[in-house]
Amino acid sequence: MDSVLDITRADGIVVLAIDNPPVNALGHAVRHALHDALDAADADAGVRGVVIACRGRTFFAGADIREFDRAPVAPTLTELIARIETMQKPVAAAMHGTVLGGGLELALACHIRVLAADAVVGLPEIKLGLIPGGGGTVRLPRLIGAAPALVMIASGEPVPASDAQQQGIVHALAFEAIEGETIDYLRSHLRSLPTRARDLPPPVLDAAFEARVVALTRKAGNPAVARACEAVRNAATLAFDAALLTERAIFEDLRAGPSSRAQRHLFFAERQTASVGDLDLRKIARRPVRRVGIVGAGTLGSGIALAFVNAGFDVTVREVSETALAAGLSRIGAVYDSALRKGTLSRIEAEARLARVAGTTTLADLASCDLVVEAAFEDLAIKQAIFAELDRILRPGAILATNTSYLDIDVLAAATSRPQDVAGMHFFSPAHVMKLVEVVRGAETAPDVLATLYSLGRAMAKVPVVVGVCHGFVGNRMLGARNAQIPRLLLEGALPHDIDEAHRRFGWPMGPLQMWDMAGLDIAWRNRKFLGQHEAIADSLCEQGRFGQKTGSGYYRYEPGSREPLADGEVTRLIEQQSRAAGVTRRSISHDEILERTHLPMVNEGWRILDENVVSRAADIDVVWANGYGFPRWLGGPMHWAEQQGWGQAIAGLNRWQQTLGDARFAPAAGLIAAATGSAK
C-alpha cells in the first residue's frame, strides 16, 4: 500500500486506485506511484488487464497547478501517459466526478474508458491561458472529430456523461459501482479491445472546423484560443508523435507567457479570497441557512431569488404590491420557460425549482427565514425602515443582508439591535448569471456571518470576495474613477465608437458607452437629478428621449430588433455642440490615450482602496474585476495588469495627466508610490 496508491487484484485484473485528496491531482507522488505500478503489472504474466481508478469524490481532476512553475520531475504527465499507451496489457479508466485536464488526457490514452453517469469530462486548460499538454489536442480529435474537439478545447467547458458517450469520448456509462462496472466491461472486451486513439485515423479538417476557427479567432481575446486551433490543425496534418511534440511546444510557450501567468494568478487569487485578515472563512462554523427571504422582486431581486433557488434553497420574495410581486414572479418564471425552450432544464426540474419560490406582500411572512437579502430601491431611509422591521420580526441569529451598491452598511446596521448579524451581499445583474458577489463586512459583522455568506456564495457557484465599507465598495468605486474620464474624452474629441473600440481592442467584451446604452441611460439620469448633478452630453441625450437600446437610440442608434450599436451622426453633432458650448477645441485622440486616461485612474483608485484596508490584498481587486466587470482574464485583472506594465510607468502616466488636466483623481495613491519605490509594507 503506497501512501497515494491502493493496489487490489482479482482474477487477473489489477485495480490501481489513487487516493490523493481533495481532487486526486496528478502531482509527482501520484505519477511516480502509477508509473511503477504499471511497470509491475506489465511485467506480471498473471495480469490480464489493468483498471486505473480514484478514491474519494473524483477521478483525476487535472494536473497539480502548483508544479507549473517548477522544473519537471520524472515521470512527467506526458511520460506517464506514454507508459499507459505502450502497455502490453489493456488499461481501462474507471472515471467518476469531474474528469478534467490531465485526468481526461490520461484516460484518452487508455484502451477503455468507463464514466459514471453523473460525471463530467473536460479540458479546461484554456481558462489558464494554456492548451492541453498531455496529448488532448491530438487524441480527442481522432476520437470525436476536429470541430467537436476544438469546441471542447477552446471553450474549456465540461461535457456531461451522456454527451461524452454519444460523442465517443467514453465507451460506456456506469450507473452504480464505477470500479466494478469498469472491471466487468474490461473482462468482456479482453478479446476484442476498442482501437486506441493513437491507432485511429487523423481527423478531417472539414468546413465545420474552418468555420469554428474563424469564429474563435475573429476578435481579440485569450491568446491560447488561436494556439488551440493551431494544435488541433496539427493533429490532422502531422504524424501522431509529431503532433504530440508540437502540442507540448505550444503548451510550454504559453506556460511561459504573460497571458497564462495572468490567468494562473487569478486561479490562485480566487482560492485565496477565503483568507480575510486573520480569518480563514473555510474554518469558521457557519450558521444554518435553509430558507431565504428577498425584499424586492425587481430585476435584481428576482435574479437574486433565482440564484438561491438554483442552489437548492427555499425562497420567499416580498414586494410592496400584488402588481409588483406578480411582475417579479413572472420574471422568475420566464427564466425557467426560456431554459425549457432551450433544453437546458427539464420540465420536472423547472417545476421543482418554481415550487421552492413563494411570494408575499407582507414583510412579516419572512419571519421564518434564516437569511433575508434586501434588494429594495437604493434609498437610505427606505432601507433603514426595512432593516428596523426585519430586526423586529426575525429570530435571533438570522442574518440581515443588503444588496446596496453604494450605501453605508454600518448606517443600516445601526437601524437594528443586532449589528453583528448585518452584512452586505452585493450581487451583480443579472444576479443568477454573474459570478461575482461582494460580501461587505460592517464594523461589527460577526465572523460566522461572513463565513456563512461566503459559503452561500460558493454554493451558488459564485466567486465571493469580502470587502469593507466604503462608497461603491471595490468594483463600483473603481468603475466610477474610470467612467468619470469619459465625458471629458468626448468633449475633447473622442466619439463613442472611439472609446468603445479602444476598450474592445484592449480585450473588454464591450465598451463603456455600449454598456451604458444596454443598461439604460435613464437610470443614471434619474440618479443625477436626485443628487442635483449634471452631465452635459448624457443629460442632453436623455432629454431627447435617447435612453439606449430600449428606445432604439442612445450613444448609438439601433435598428428595430437589433442590439448592434451603429454610429449616429446626430450624436456626433450633439457632442460637437457641447464641446463648443464648453469652449473646448476638439482634437484627435488615440486609443492609447483613451486607455491611459480610463485605466490609470481605475488602478489608482484600487491602490486607494488598498490604502484604506477595504480589501485584504490587491489580488482581491483583480478577482472582483475579472468576475464582475468583464476585465480580460488573460490580463489578470487591473492590478496585475498594471504591475506587469510597471508601477513606475503607472505613476509617470498619472503624473503626466494630472499636470495636463489638473485632475486630482490622477494624483498617485500612497500605496502605489510605495510599491514603485519598493517601500510597500
Tab-separated table of N, CA and C in Angstrom, residues 379-494:
chain	number	residue	atom	x	y	z
A	379	ASP	N	-32.417	53.749	-1.571
A	379	ASP	CA	-32.750	54.932	-0.778
A	379	ASP	C	-32.500	54.584	0.685
A	380	LEU	N	-31.667	55.377	1.354
A	380	LEU	CA	-31.247	55.043	2.709
A	380	LEU	C	-32.425	54.932	3.665
A	381	ALA	N	-33.345	55.885	3.607
A	381	ALA	CA	-34.473	55.875	4.544
A	381	ALA	C	-35.342	54.635	4.352
A	382	ILE	N	-35.577	54.269	3.097
A	382	ILE	CA	-36.378	53.071	2.818
A	382	ILE	C	-35.694	51.832	3.387
A	383	LYS	N	-34.401	51.729	3.142
A	383	LYS	CA	-33.672	50.550	3.609
A	383	LYS	C	-33.594	50.514	5.137
A	384	GLN	N	-33.410	51.665	5.763
A	384	GLN	CA	-33.377	51.697	7.228
A	384	GLN	C	-34.698	51.202	7.816
A	385	ALA	N	-35.796	51.621	7.232
A	385	ALA	CA	-37.105	51.185	7.725
A	385	ALA	C	-37.271	49.676	7.565
A	386	ILE	N	-36.822	49.146	6.439
A	386	ILE	CA	-36.908	47.700	6.205
A	386	ILE	C	-36.070	46.948	7.234
A	387	PHE	N	-34.851	47.428	7.469
A	387	PHE	CA	-33.966	46.739	8.414
A	387	PHE	C	-34.522	46.791	9.833
A	388	ALA	N	-35.097	47.914	10.212
A	388	ALA	CA	-35.679	48.018	11.551
A	388	ALA	C	-36.811	47.011	11.728
A	389	GLU	N	-37.638	46.853	10.696
A	389	GLU	CA	-38.749	45.911	10.784
A	389	GLU	C	-38.255	44.468	10.750
A	390	LEU	N	-37.255	44.180	9.911
A	390	LEU	CA	-36.689	42.832	9.881
A	390	LEU	C	-36.078	42.483	11.232
A	391	ASP	N	-35.416	43.430	11.838
A	391	ASP	CA	-34.830	43.215	13.159
A	391	ASP	C	-35.906	42.798	14.158
A	392	ARG	N	-37.078	43.373	14.017
A	392	ARG	CA	-38.166	43.092	14.958
A	392	ARG	C	-38.761	41.703	14.754
A	393	ILE	N	-38.857	41.255	13.492
A	393	ILE	CA	-39.599	40.017	13.221
A	393	ILE	C	-38.723	38.775	13.093
A	394	LEU	N	-37.444	38.932	12.744
A	394	LEU	CA	-36.606	37.755	12.519
A	394	LEU	C	-36.126	37.166	13.839
A	395	ARG	N	-35.892	35.853	13.831
A	395	ARG	CA	-35.420	35.165	15.033
A	395	ARG	C	-33.997	35.609	15.359
A	396	PRO	N	-33.568	35.463	16.598
A	396	PRO	CA	-32.170	35.746	16.944
A	396	PRO	C	-31.233	34.853	16.130
A	397	GLY	N	-30.179	35.429	15.607
A	397	GLY	CA	-29.214	34.669	14.813
A	397	GLY	C	-29.485	34.664	13.328
A	398	ALA	N	-30.681	35.092	12.919
A	398	ALA	CA	-30.948	35.225	11.484
A	398	ALA	C	-30.085	36.352	10.924
A	399	ILE	N	-29.693	36.213	9.677
A	399	ILE	CA	-28.774	37.174	9.057
A	399	ILE	C	-29.556	38.171	8.216
A	400	LEU	N	-29.203	39.443	8.360
A	400	LEU	CA	-29.793	40.517	7.563
A	400	LEU	C	-28.726	41.015	6.598
A	401	ALA	N	-28.969	40.870	5.309
A	401	ALA	CA	-28.006	41.305	4.299
A	401	ALA	C	-28.655	42.323	3.375
A	402	THR	N	-27.865	43.248	2.896
A	402	THR	CA	-28.356	44.235	1.940
A	402	THR	C	-27.603	44.100	0.635
A	403	ASN	N	-28.312	44.327	-0.448
A	403	ASN	CA	-27.694	44.301	-1.771
A	403	ASN	C	-27.305	45.703	-2.236
A	404	THR	N	-27.243	46.659	-1.324
A	404	THR	CA	-26.915	48.019	-1.727
A	404	THR	C	-25.620	48.082	-2.521
A	405	SER	N	-25.580	48.982	-3.488
A	405	SER	CA	-24.387	49.171	-4.307
A	405	SER	C	-23.460	50.236	-3.741
A	406	TYR	N	-24.020	51.166	-2.955
A	406	TYR	CA	-23.230	52.316	-2.522
A	406	TYR	C	-23.416	52.699	-1.055
A	407	LEU	N	-24.553	52.372	-0.450
A	407	LEU	CA	-24.872	52.906	0.872
A	407	LEU	C	-24.020	52.273	1.972
A	408	ASP	N	-23.922	52.972	3.097
A	408	ASP	CA	-23.081	52.570	4.218
A	408	ASP	C	-23.759	51.437	4.994
A	409	ILE	N	-23.128	50.281	5.015
A	409	ILE	CA	-23.674	49.123	5.726
A	409	ILE	C	-23.824	49.422	7.214
A	410	ASP	N	-22.880	50.156	7.773
A	410	ASP	CA	-22.923	50.419	9.209
A	410	ASP	C	-24.109	51.297	9.596
A	411	VAL	N	-24.502	52.196	8.715
A	411	VAL	CA	-25.686	53.019	8.984
A	411	VAL	C	-26.934	52.139	8.983
A	412	LEU	N	-27.000	51.197	8.055
A	412	LEU	CA	-28.136	50.269	8.033
A	412	LEU	C	-28.119	49.368	9.267
A	413	ALA	N	-26.937	48.902	9.655
A	413	ALA	CA	-26.834	48.042	10.834
A	413	ALA	C	-27.292	48.772	12.086
A	414	ALA	N	-27.049	50.086	12.128
A	414	ALA	CA	-27.436	50.881	13.297
A	414	ALA	C	-28.946	50.981	13.455
A	415	ALA	N	-29.681	50.656	12.399
A	415	ALA	CA	-31.145	50.658	12.490
A	415	ALA	C	-31.667	49.401	13.169
A	416	THR	N	-30.763	48.489	13.538
A	416	THR	CA	-31.151	47.235	14.178
A	416	THR	C	-30.525	47.139	15.565
A	417	SER	N	-30.957	46.145	16.303
A	417	SER	CA	-30.354	45.865	17.612
A	417	SER	C	-29.310	44.765	17.511
A	418	ARG	N	-28.997	44.353	16.271
A	418	ARG	CA	-28.087	43.222	16.058
A	418	ARG	C	-27.086	43.528	14.953
A	419	PRO	N	-26.261	44.544	15.081
A	419	PRO	CA	-25.315	44.881	14.009
A	419	PRO	C	-24.361	43.745	13.673
A	420	GLN	N	-24.155	42.822	14.621
A	420	GLN	CA	-23.272	41.682	14.356
A	420	GLN	C	-23.862	40.741	13.310
A	421	ASP	N	-25.186	40.821	13.108
A	421	ASP	CA	-25.858	39.939	12.146
A	421	ASP	C	-26.068	40.602	10.782
A	422	VAL	N	-25.546	41.802	10.612
A	422	VAL	CA	-25.788	42.581	9.391
A	422	VAL	C	-24.531	42.604	8.526
A	423	ALA	N	-24.721	42.415	7.222
A	423	ALA	CA	-23.617	42.476	6.260
A	423	ALA	C	-24.189	42.835	4.899
A	424	GLY	N	-23.314	43.077	3.969
A	424	GLY	CA	-23.730	43.305	2.593
A	424	GLY	C	-23.549	42.049	1.767
A	425	MET	N	-24.422	41.874	0.815
A	425	MET	CA	-24.289	40.794	-0.162
A	425	MET	C	-24.607	41.416	-1.511
A	426	HIS	N	-23.575	42.004	-2.114
A	426	HIS	CA	-23.756	42.820	-3.312
A	426	HIS	C	-23.645	41.946	-4.555
A	427	PHE	N	-24.793	41.647	-5.147
A	427	PHE	CA	-24.852	40.873	-6.385
A	427	PHE	C	-24.753	41.812	-7.583
A	428	PHE	N	-24.512	41.213	-8.741
A	428	PHE	CA	-24.397	41.963	-9.988
A	428	PHE	C	-25.413	41.416	-10.976
A	429	SER	N	-26.029	42.308	-11.717
A	429	SER	CA	-27.142	41.929	-12.586
A	429	SER	C	-26.658	41.387	-13.935
A	430	PRO	N	-27.282	40.313	-14.451
A	430	PRO	CA	-28.325	39.502	-13.821
A	430	PRO	C	-27.734	38.592	-12.741
A	431	ALA	N	-28.315	38.649	-11.547
A	431	ALA	CA	-27.718	38.025	-10.365
A	431	ALA	C	-27.631	36.511	-10.458
A	432	HIS	N	-28.492	35.885	-11.250
A	432	HIS	CA	-28.429	34.427	-11.379
A	432	HIS	C	-27.396	33.990	-12.416
A	433	VAL	N	-26.782	34.972	-13.087
A	433	VAL	CA	-25.786	34.666	-14.116
A	433	VAL	C	-24.399	35.148	-13.704
A	434	MET	N	-24.299	36.388	-13.249
A	434	MET	CA	-22.999	36.972	-12.917
A	434	MET	C	-22.363	36.232	-11.743
A	435	LYS	N	-21.049	36.000	-11.848
A	435	LYS	CA	-20.374	35.145	-10.875
A	435	LYS	C	-19.973	35.878	-9.597
A	436	LEU	N	-19.777	37.171	-9.672
A	436	LEU	CA	-19.239	37.892	-8.521
A	436	LEU	C	-20.309	38.206	-7.487
A	437	VAL	N	-19.941	38.100	-6.216
A	437	VAL	CA	-20.736	38.688	-5.136
A	437	VAL	C	-19.756	39.299	-4.131
A	438	GLU	N	-19.924	40.603	-3.880
A	438	GLU	CA	-19.115	41.275	-2.867
A	438	GLU	C	-19.799	41.078	-1.509
A	439	VAL	N	-19.116	40.415	-0.600
A	439	VAL	CA	-19.618	40.230	0.763
A	439	VAL	C	-19.050	41.373	1.597
A	440	VAL	N	-19.933	42.269	2.043
A	440	VAL	CA	-19.478	43.510	2.675
A	440	VAL	C	-19.469	43.347	4.191
A	441	ARG	N	-18.305	43.569	4.755
A	441	ARG	CA	-18.094	43.408	6.193
A	441	ARG	C	-18.273	44.742	6.906
A	442	GLY	N	-19.297	44.825	7.743
A	442	GLY	CA	-19.503	46.023	8.533
A	442	GLY	C	-18.568	46.069	9.723
A	443	ALA	N	-18.596	47.174	10.439
A	443	ALA	CA	-17.702	47.349	11.586
A	443	ALA	C	-17.931	46.285	12.652
A	444	GLU	N	-19.171	45.790	12.777
A	444	GLU	CA	-19.485	44.821	13.825
A	444	GLU	C	-19.942	43.475	13.282
A	445	THR	N	-19.819	43.250	11.980
A	445	THR	CA	-20.261	41.973	11.406
A	445	THR	C	-19.510	40.809	12.044
A	446	ALA	N	-20.248	39.811	12.507
A	446	ALA	CA	-19.640	38.659	13.168
A	446	ALA	C	-18.900	37.786	12.161
A	447	PRO	N	-17.775	37.175	12.568
A	447	PRO	CA	-17.033	36.298	11.656
A	447	PRO	C	-17.872	35.163	11.081
A	448	ASP	N	-18.784	34.577	11.902
A	448	ASP	CA	-19.565	33.462	11.357
A	448	ASP	C	-20.608	33.934	10.346
A	449	VAL	N	-21.001	35.205	10.411
A	449	VAL	CA	-21.876	35.761	9.377
A	449	VAL	C	-21.105	35.866	8.065
A	450	LEU	N	-19.870	36.376	8.134
A	450	LEU	CA	-19.025	36.437	6.935
A	450	LEU	C	-18.828	35.047	6.349
A	451	ALA	N	-18.491	34.087	7.214
A	451	ALA	CA	-18.245	32.723	6.742
A	451	ALA	C	-19.491	32.132	6.094
A	452	THR	N	-20.654	32.426	6.666
A	452	THR	CA	-21.910	31.899	6.115
A	452	THR	C	-22.198	32.491	4.744
A	453	LEU	N	-22.080	33.814	4.619
A	453	LEU	CA	-22.364	34.453	3.334
A	453	LEU	C	-21.336	34.039	2.282
A	454	TYR	N	-20.086	33.897	2.695
A	454	TYR	CA	-19.048	33.433	1.764
A	454	TYR	C	-19.394	32.029	1.265
A	455	SER	N	-19.771	31.151	2.193
A	455	SER	CA	-20.122	29.779	1.824
A	455	SER	C	-21.346	29.744	0.920
A	456	LEU	N	-22.328	30.599	1.189
A	456	LEU	CA	-23.513	30.656	0.335
A	456	LEU	C	-23.139	31.094	-1.078
A	457	GLY	N	-22.220	32.046	-1.179
A	457	GLY	CA	-21.755	32.455	-2.495
A	457	GLY	C	-21.170	31.287	-3.264
A	458	ARG	N	-20.343	30.496	-2.593
A	458	ARG	CA	-19.772	29.309	-3.227
A	458	ARG	C	-20.863	28.308	-3.605
A	459	ALA	N	-21.845	28.144	-2.732
A	459	ALA	CA	-22.928	27.199	-3.011
A	459	ALA	C	-23.710	27.599	-4.251
A	460	MET	N	-23.751	28.898	-4.547
A	460	MET	CA	-24.442	29.384	-5.741
A	460	MET	C	-23.518	29.418	-6.956
A	461	ALA	N	-22.336	28.780	-6.838
A	461	ALA	CA	-21.348	28.736	-7.922
A	461	ALA	C	-20.858	30.130	-8.275
A	462	LYS	N	-20.778	30.987	-7.263
A	462	LYS	CA	-20.278	32.341	-7.470
A	462	LYS	C	-18.887	32.482	-6.873
A	463	VAL	N	-18.267	33.618	-7.155
A	463	VAL	CA	-16.960	33.933	-6.597
A	463	VAL	C	-17.157	35.047	-5.578
A	464	PRO	N	-17.183	34.715	-4.279
A	464	PRO	CA	-17.377	35.750	-3.269
A	464	PRO	C	-16.058	36.410	-2.885
A	465	VAL	N	-16.106	37.720	-2.696
A	465	VAL	CA	-14.938	38.477	-2.234
A	465	VAL	C	-15.387	39.348	-1.069
A	466	VAL	N	-14.703	39.236	0.058
A	466	VAL	CA	-15.046	40.043	1.228
A	466	VAL	C	-14.415	41.420	1.085
A	467	VAL	N	-15.238	42.452	1.233
A	467	VAL	CA	-14.771	43.836	1.110
A	467	VAL	C	-15.262	44.622	2.319
A	468	GLY	N	-14.612	45.757	2.565
A	468	GLY	CA	-15.012	46.619	3.659
A	468	GLY	C	-16.010	47.670	3.208
A	469	VAL	N	-16.398	48.504	4.153
A	469	VAL	CA	-17.392	49.540	3.888
A	469	VAL	C	-16.722	50.773	3.289
A	470	CYS	N	-17.200	51.174	2.134
A	470	CYS	CA	-16.832	52.450	1.519
A	470	CYS	C	-17.827	52.702	0.393
A	471	HIS	N	-17.874	53.893	-0.120
A	471	HIS	CA	-18.835	54.232	-1.166
A	471	HIS	C	-18.517	53.446	-2.438
A	472	GLY	N	-19.424	52.564	-2.830
A	472	GLY	CA	-19.217	51.773	-4.039
A	472	GLY	C	-18.422	50.513	-3.827
A	473	PHE	N	-17.962	50.275	-2.587
A	473	PHE	CA	-17.164	49.094	-2.267
A	473	PHE	C	-15.933	49.045	-3.179
A	474	VAL	N	-15.667	47.919	-3.828
A	474	VAL	CA	-14.472	47.842	-4.681
A	474	VAL	C	-14.818	48.122	-6.139
A	475	GLY	N	-15.713	47.309	-6.695
A	475	GLY	CA	-15.969	47.385	-8.130
A	475	GLY	C	-16.539	48.709	-8.573
A	476	ASN	N	-17.639	49.134	-7.976
A	476	ASN	CA	-18.285	50.371	-8.417
A	476	ASN	C	-17.452	51.602	-8.102
A	477	ARG	N	-16.698	51.546	-7.022
A	477	ARG	CA	-15.830	52.690	-6.705
A	477	ARG	C	-14.771	52.873	-7.789
A	478	MET	N	-14.143	51.791	-8.201
A	478	MET	CA	-13.144	51.880	-9.264
A	478	MET	C	-13.794	52.195	-10.602
A	479	LEU	N	-14.983	51.644	-10.831
A	479	LEU	CA	-15.699	51.930	-12.073
A	479	LEU	C	-15.996	53.419	-12.182
A	480	GLY	N	-16.356	54.030	-11.059
A	480	GLY	CA	-16.610	55.466	-11.062
A	480	GLY	C	-15.381	56.261	-11.452
A	481	ALA	N	-14.210	55.807	-11.004
A	481	ALA	CA	-12.969	56.501	-11.361
A	481	ALA	C	-12.714	56.421	-12.860
A	482	ARG	N	-13.024	55.270	-13.455
A	482	ARG	CA	-12.863	55.137	-14.907
A	482	ARG	C	-13.901	55.969	-15.647
A	483	ASN	N	-15.154	55.821	-15.264
A	483	ASN	CA	-16.240	56.462	-16.005
A	483	ASN	C	-16.191	57.978	-15.934
A	484	ALA	N	-15.594	58.505	-14.871
A	484	ALA	CA	-15.512	59.960	-14.730
A	484	ALA	C	-14.683	60.596	-15.836
A	485	GLN	N	-13.828	59.812	-16.485
A	485	GLN	CA	-12.966	60.361	-17.536
A	485	GLN	C	-13.657	60.410	-18.896
A	486	ILE	N	-14.721	59.650	-19.062
A	486	ILE	CA	-15.317	59.501	-20.390
A	486	ILE	C	-15.990	60.775	-20.897
A	487	PRO	N	-16.778	61.496	-20.094
A	487	PRO	CA	-17.373	62.741	-20.608
A	487	PRO	C	-16.328	63.736	-21.107
A	488	ARG	N	-15.205	63.812	-20.412
A	488	ARG	CA	-14.170	64.754	-20.841
A	488	ARG	C	-13.518	64.298	-22.141
A	489	LEU	N	-13.315	62.997	-22.284
A	489	LEU	CA	-12.773	62.480	-23.541
A	489	LEU	C	-13.710	62.797	-24.699
A	490	LEU	N	-15.015	62.675	-24.477
A	490	LEU	CA	-15.983	63.006	-25.523
A	490	LEU	C	-15.917	64.484	-25.879
A	491	LEU	N	-15.814	65.342	-24.884
A	491	LEU	CA	-15.743	66.783	-25.149
A	491	LEU	C	-14.475	67.152	-25.903
A	492	GLU	N	-13.366	66.469	-25.602
A	492	GLU	CA	-12.077	66.849	-26.185
A	492	GLU	C	-11.897	66.352	-27.614
A	493	GLY	N	-12.676	65.347	-28.028
A	493	GLY	CA	-12.512	64.917	-29.412
A	493	GLY	C	-12.847	63.472	-29.709
A	494	ALA	N	-12.919	62.617	-28.681
A	494	ALA	CA	-13.273	61.217	-28.917
A	494	ALA	C	-14.770	61.094	-29.176
